[in-house]
PDB file of C-alpha atoms in Angstrom:
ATOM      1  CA  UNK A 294     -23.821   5.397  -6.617  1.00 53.00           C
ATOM      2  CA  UNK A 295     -21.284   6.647  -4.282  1.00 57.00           C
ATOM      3  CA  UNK A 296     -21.768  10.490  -3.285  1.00 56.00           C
ATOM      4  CA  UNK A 297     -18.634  12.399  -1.771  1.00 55.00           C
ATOM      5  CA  UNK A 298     -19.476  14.952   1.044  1.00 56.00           C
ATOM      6  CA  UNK A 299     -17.728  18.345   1.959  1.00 55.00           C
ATOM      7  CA  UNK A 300     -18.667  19.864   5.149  1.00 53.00           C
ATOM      8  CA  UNK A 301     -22.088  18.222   4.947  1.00 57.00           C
ATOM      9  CA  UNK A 302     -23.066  21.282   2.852  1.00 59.00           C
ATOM     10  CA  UNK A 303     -22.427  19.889  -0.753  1.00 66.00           C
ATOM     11  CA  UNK A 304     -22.863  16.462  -1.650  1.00 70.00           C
ATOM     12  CA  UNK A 305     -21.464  15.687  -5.152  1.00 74.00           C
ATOM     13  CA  UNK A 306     -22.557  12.180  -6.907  1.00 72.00           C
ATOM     14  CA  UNK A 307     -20.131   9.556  -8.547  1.00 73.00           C
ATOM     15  CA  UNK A 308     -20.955   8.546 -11.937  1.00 78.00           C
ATOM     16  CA  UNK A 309     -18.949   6.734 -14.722  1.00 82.00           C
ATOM     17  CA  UNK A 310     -19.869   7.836 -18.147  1.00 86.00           C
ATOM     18  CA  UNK A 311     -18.094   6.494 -21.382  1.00 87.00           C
ATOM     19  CA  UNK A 312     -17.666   8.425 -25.035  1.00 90.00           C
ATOM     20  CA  UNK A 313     -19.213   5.562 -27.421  1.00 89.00           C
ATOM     21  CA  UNK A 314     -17.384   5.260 -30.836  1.00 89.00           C
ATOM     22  CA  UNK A 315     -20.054   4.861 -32.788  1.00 91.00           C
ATOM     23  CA  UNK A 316     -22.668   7.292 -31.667  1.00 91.00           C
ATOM     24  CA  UNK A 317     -20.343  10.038 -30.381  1.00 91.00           C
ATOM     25  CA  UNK A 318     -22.573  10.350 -27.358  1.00 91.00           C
ATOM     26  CA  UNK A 319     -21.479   9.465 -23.672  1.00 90.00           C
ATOM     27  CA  UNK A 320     -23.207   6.968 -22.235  1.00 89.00           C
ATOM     28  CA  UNK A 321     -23.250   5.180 -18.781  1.00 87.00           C
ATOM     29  CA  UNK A 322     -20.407   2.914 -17.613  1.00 83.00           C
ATOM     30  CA  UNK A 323     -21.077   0.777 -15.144  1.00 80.00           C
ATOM     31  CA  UNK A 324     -18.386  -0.341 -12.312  1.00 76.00           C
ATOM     32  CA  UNK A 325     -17.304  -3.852 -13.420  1.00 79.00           C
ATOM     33  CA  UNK A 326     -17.938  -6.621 -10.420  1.00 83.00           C
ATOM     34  CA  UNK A 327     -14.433  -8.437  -9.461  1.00 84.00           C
ATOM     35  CA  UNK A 328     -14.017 -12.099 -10.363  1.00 86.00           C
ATOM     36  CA  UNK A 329     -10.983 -14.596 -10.258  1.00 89.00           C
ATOM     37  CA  UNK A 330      -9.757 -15.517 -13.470  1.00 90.00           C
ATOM     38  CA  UNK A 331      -9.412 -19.423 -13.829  1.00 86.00           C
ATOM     39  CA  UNK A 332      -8.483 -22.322 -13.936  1.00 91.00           C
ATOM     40  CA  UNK A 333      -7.258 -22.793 -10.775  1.00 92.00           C
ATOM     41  CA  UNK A 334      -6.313 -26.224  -9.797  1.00 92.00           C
ATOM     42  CA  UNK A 335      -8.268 -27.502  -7.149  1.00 92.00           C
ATOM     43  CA  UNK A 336      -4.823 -29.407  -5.223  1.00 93.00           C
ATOM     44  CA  UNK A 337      -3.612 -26.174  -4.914  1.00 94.00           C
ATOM     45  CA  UNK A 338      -6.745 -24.434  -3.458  1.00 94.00           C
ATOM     46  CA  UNK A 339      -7.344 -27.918  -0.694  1.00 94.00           C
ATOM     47  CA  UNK A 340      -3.737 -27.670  -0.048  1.00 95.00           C
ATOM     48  CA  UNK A 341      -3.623 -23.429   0.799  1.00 95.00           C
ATOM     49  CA  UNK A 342      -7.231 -24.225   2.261  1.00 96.00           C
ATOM     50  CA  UNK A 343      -5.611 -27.075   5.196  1.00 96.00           C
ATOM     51  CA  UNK A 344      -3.084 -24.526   6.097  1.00 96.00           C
ATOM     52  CA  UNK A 345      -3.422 -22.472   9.111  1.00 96.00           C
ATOM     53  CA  UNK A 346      -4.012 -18.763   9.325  1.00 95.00           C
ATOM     54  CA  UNK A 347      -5.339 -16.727   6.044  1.00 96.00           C
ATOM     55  CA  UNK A 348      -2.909 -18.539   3.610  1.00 97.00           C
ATOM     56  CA  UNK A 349      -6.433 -19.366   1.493  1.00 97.00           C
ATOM     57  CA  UNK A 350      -7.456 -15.591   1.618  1.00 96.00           C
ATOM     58  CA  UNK A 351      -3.271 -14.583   0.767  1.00 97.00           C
ATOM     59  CA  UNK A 352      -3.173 -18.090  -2.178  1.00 96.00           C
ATOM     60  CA  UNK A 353      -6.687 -16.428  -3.363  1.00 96.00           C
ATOM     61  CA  UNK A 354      -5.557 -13.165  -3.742  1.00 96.00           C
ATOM     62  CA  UNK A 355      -2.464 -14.385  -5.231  1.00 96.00           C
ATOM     63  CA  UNK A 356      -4.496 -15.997  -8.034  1.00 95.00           C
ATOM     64  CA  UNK A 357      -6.859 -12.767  -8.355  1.00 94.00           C
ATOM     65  CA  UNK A 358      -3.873 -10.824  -9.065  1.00 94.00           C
ATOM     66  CA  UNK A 359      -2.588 -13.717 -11.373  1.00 94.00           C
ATOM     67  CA  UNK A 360      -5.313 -13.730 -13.668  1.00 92.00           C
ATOM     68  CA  UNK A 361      -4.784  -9.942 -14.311  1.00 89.00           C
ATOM     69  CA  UNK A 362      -0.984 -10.012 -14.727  1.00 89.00           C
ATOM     70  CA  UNK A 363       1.108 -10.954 -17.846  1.00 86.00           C
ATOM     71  CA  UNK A 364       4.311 -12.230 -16.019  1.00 87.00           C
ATOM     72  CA  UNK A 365       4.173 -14.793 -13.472  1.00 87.00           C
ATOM     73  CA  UNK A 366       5.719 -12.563 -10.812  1.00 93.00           C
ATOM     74  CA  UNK A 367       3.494 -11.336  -8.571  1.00 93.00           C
ATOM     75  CA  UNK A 368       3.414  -8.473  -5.358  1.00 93.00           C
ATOM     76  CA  UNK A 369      -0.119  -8.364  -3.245  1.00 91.00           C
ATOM     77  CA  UNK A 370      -1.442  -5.475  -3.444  1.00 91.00           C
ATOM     78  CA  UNK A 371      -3.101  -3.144  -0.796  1.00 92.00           C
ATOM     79  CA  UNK A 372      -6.300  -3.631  -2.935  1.00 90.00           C
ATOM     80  CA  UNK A 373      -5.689  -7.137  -2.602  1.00 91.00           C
ATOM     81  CA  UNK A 374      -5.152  -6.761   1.429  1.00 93.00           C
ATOM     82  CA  UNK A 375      -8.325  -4.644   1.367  1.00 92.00           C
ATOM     83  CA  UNK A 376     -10.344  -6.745  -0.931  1.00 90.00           C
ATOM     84  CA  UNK A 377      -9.664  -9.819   1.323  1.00 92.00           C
ATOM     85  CA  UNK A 378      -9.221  -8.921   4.858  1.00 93.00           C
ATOM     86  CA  UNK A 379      -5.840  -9.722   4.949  1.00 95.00           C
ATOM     87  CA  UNK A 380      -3.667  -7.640   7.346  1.00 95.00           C
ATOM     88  CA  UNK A 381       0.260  -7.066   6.906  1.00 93.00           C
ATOM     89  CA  UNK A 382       0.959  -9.403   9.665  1.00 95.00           C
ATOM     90  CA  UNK A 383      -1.391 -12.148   8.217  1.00 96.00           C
ATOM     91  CA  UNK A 384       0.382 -11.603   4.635  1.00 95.00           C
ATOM     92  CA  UNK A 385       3.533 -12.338   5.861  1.00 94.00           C
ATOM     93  CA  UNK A 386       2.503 -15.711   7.539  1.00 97.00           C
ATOM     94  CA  UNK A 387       0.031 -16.191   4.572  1.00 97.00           C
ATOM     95  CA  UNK A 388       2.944 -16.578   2.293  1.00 96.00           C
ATOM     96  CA  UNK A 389       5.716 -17.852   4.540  1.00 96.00           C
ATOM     97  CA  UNK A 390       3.380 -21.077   5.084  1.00 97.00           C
ATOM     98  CA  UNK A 391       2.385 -21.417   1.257  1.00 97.00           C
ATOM     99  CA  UNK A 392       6.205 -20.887   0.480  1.00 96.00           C
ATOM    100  CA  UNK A 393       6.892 -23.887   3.069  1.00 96.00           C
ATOM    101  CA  UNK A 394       3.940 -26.391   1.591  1.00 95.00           C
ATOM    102  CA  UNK A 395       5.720 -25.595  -1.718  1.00 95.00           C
ATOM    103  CA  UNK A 396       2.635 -23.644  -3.487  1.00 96.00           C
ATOM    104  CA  UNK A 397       4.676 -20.634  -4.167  1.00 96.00           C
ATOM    105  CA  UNK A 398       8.074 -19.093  -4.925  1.00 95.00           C
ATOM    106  CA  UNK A 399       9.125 -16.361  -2.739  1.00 95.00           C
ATOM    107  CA  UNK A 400      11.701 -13.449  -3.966  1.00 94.00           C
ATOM    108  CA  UNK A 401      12.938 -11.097  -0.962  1.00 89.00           C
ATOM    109  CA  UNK A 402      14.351  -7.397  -1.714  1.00 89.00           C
ATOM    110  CA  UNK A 403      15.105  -5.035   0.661  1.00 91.00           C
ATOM    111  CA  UNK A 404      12.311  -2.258   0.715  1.00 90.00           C
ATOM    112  CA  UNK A 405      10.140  -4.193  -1.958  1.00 90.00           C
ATOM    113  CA  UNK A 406       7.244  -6.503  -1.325  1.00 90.00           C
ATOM    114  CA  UNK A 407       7.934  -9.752  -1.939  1.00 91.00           C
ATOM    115  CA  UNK A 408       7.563 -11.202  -5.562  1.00 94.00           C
ATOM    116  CA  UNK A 409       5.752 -14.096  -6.010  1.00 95.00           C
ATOM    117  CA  UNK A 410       5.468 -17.031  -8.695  1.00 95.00           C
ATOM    118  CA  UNK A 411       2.357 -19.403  -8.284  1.00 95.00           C
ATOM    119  CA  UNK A 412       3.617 -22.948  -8.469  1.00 93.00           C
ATOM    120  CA  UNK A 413       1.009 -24.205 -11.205  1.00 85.00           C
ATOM    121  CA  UNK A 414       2.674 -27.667 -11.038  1.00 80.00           C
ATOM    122  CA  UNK A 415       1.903 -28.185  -7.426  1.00 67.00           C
ATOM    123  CA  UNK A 416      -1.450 -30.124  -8.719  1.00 51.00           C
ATOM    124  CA  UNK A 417       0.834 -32.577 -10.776  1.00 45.00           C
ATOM    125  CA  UNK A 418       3.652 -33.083  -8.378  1.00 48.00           C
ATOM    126  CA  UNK A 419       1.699 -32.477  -4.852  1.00 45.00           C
ATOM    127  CA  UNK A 420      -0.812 -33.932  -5.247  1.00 46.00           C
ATOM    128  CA  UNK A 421      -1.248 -37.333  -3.063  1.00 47.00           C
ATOM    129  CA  UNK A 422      -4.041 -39.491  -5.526  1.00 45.00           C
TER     130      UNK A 422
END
C-alpha cells in the first residue's frame, strides 16, 4: 500500500476500491501485476537479444506496448522508459539498431516520437535455420 506524505505531519494511504454490480457494495481492487502479452517469436527476441546496447529492453518494451494496442503502430512510452530502464539516449539507439537488423519499421515526424510497426515476419524471413 503506497501512503502519500505532506509535511511529514499527515500521511494519507492509497487504496483501490471497486463498486461490484451485483452486491452494490465496494469492494477491494487490487493493482494488476504487468505481463507481456504473447506470442512473441523467439527469432525476433535472439535477434534484438545479439544486438548491442538496450535494443532487447527497447524490442521488449515494444512488444509490452504491442500486446495492449489495437493498431500496429506503436510510440514508447515514458512508462515504458521507466518500466525498463531505458533512457532517451538508449531509445534512440535501441530502435535505430532494431530498424537496421530489420525487426522494426520506423516513422519520423517532427516533434512526435517515433511510430513503430513490429516486423512479425522477421521469424519467417530472418530467420537463418
Amino acid at each position: 500500500m503506497k501512503t502519500y506524505q505532506n509535511s511529514a505531519v499527515l500521511k494519507i494511504p492509497e487504496k483501490r476500491i471497486r463498486l461490484d454490480r451485483n452486491t452494490g457494495k465496494w469492494e477491494n481492487n487490487p493493482i494488476k501485476k504487468r505481463f507481456l502479452k504473447g506470442p512473441i517469436p523467439l527469432d525476433w527476441l535472439t535477434a534484438a537479444a545479439q544486438l548491442p546496447g538496450k535494443a532487447i529492453n527497447v524490442g521488449i518494451a515494444l512488444w509490452w506496448l504491442a500486446g495492449m494496442s489495437k493498431t500496429g503502430i506503436l510510440k514508447l512510452t515514458r512508462q515504458s522508459q521507466l518500466a525498463l530502464n531505458i533512457s532517451k539516449d538508449a531509445e534512440r539507439d535501441g530502435l535505430r539498431r532494431l530498424q537496421q537488423a530489420g525487426l522494426i519499421e520506423l516513422t519520423a515526424r517532427p516533434g512526435q516520437r517515433h511510430s513503430v510497426r513490429i516486423i512479425e515476419e522477421f521469424a519467417l524471413h530472418g530467420s537463418s535455420e
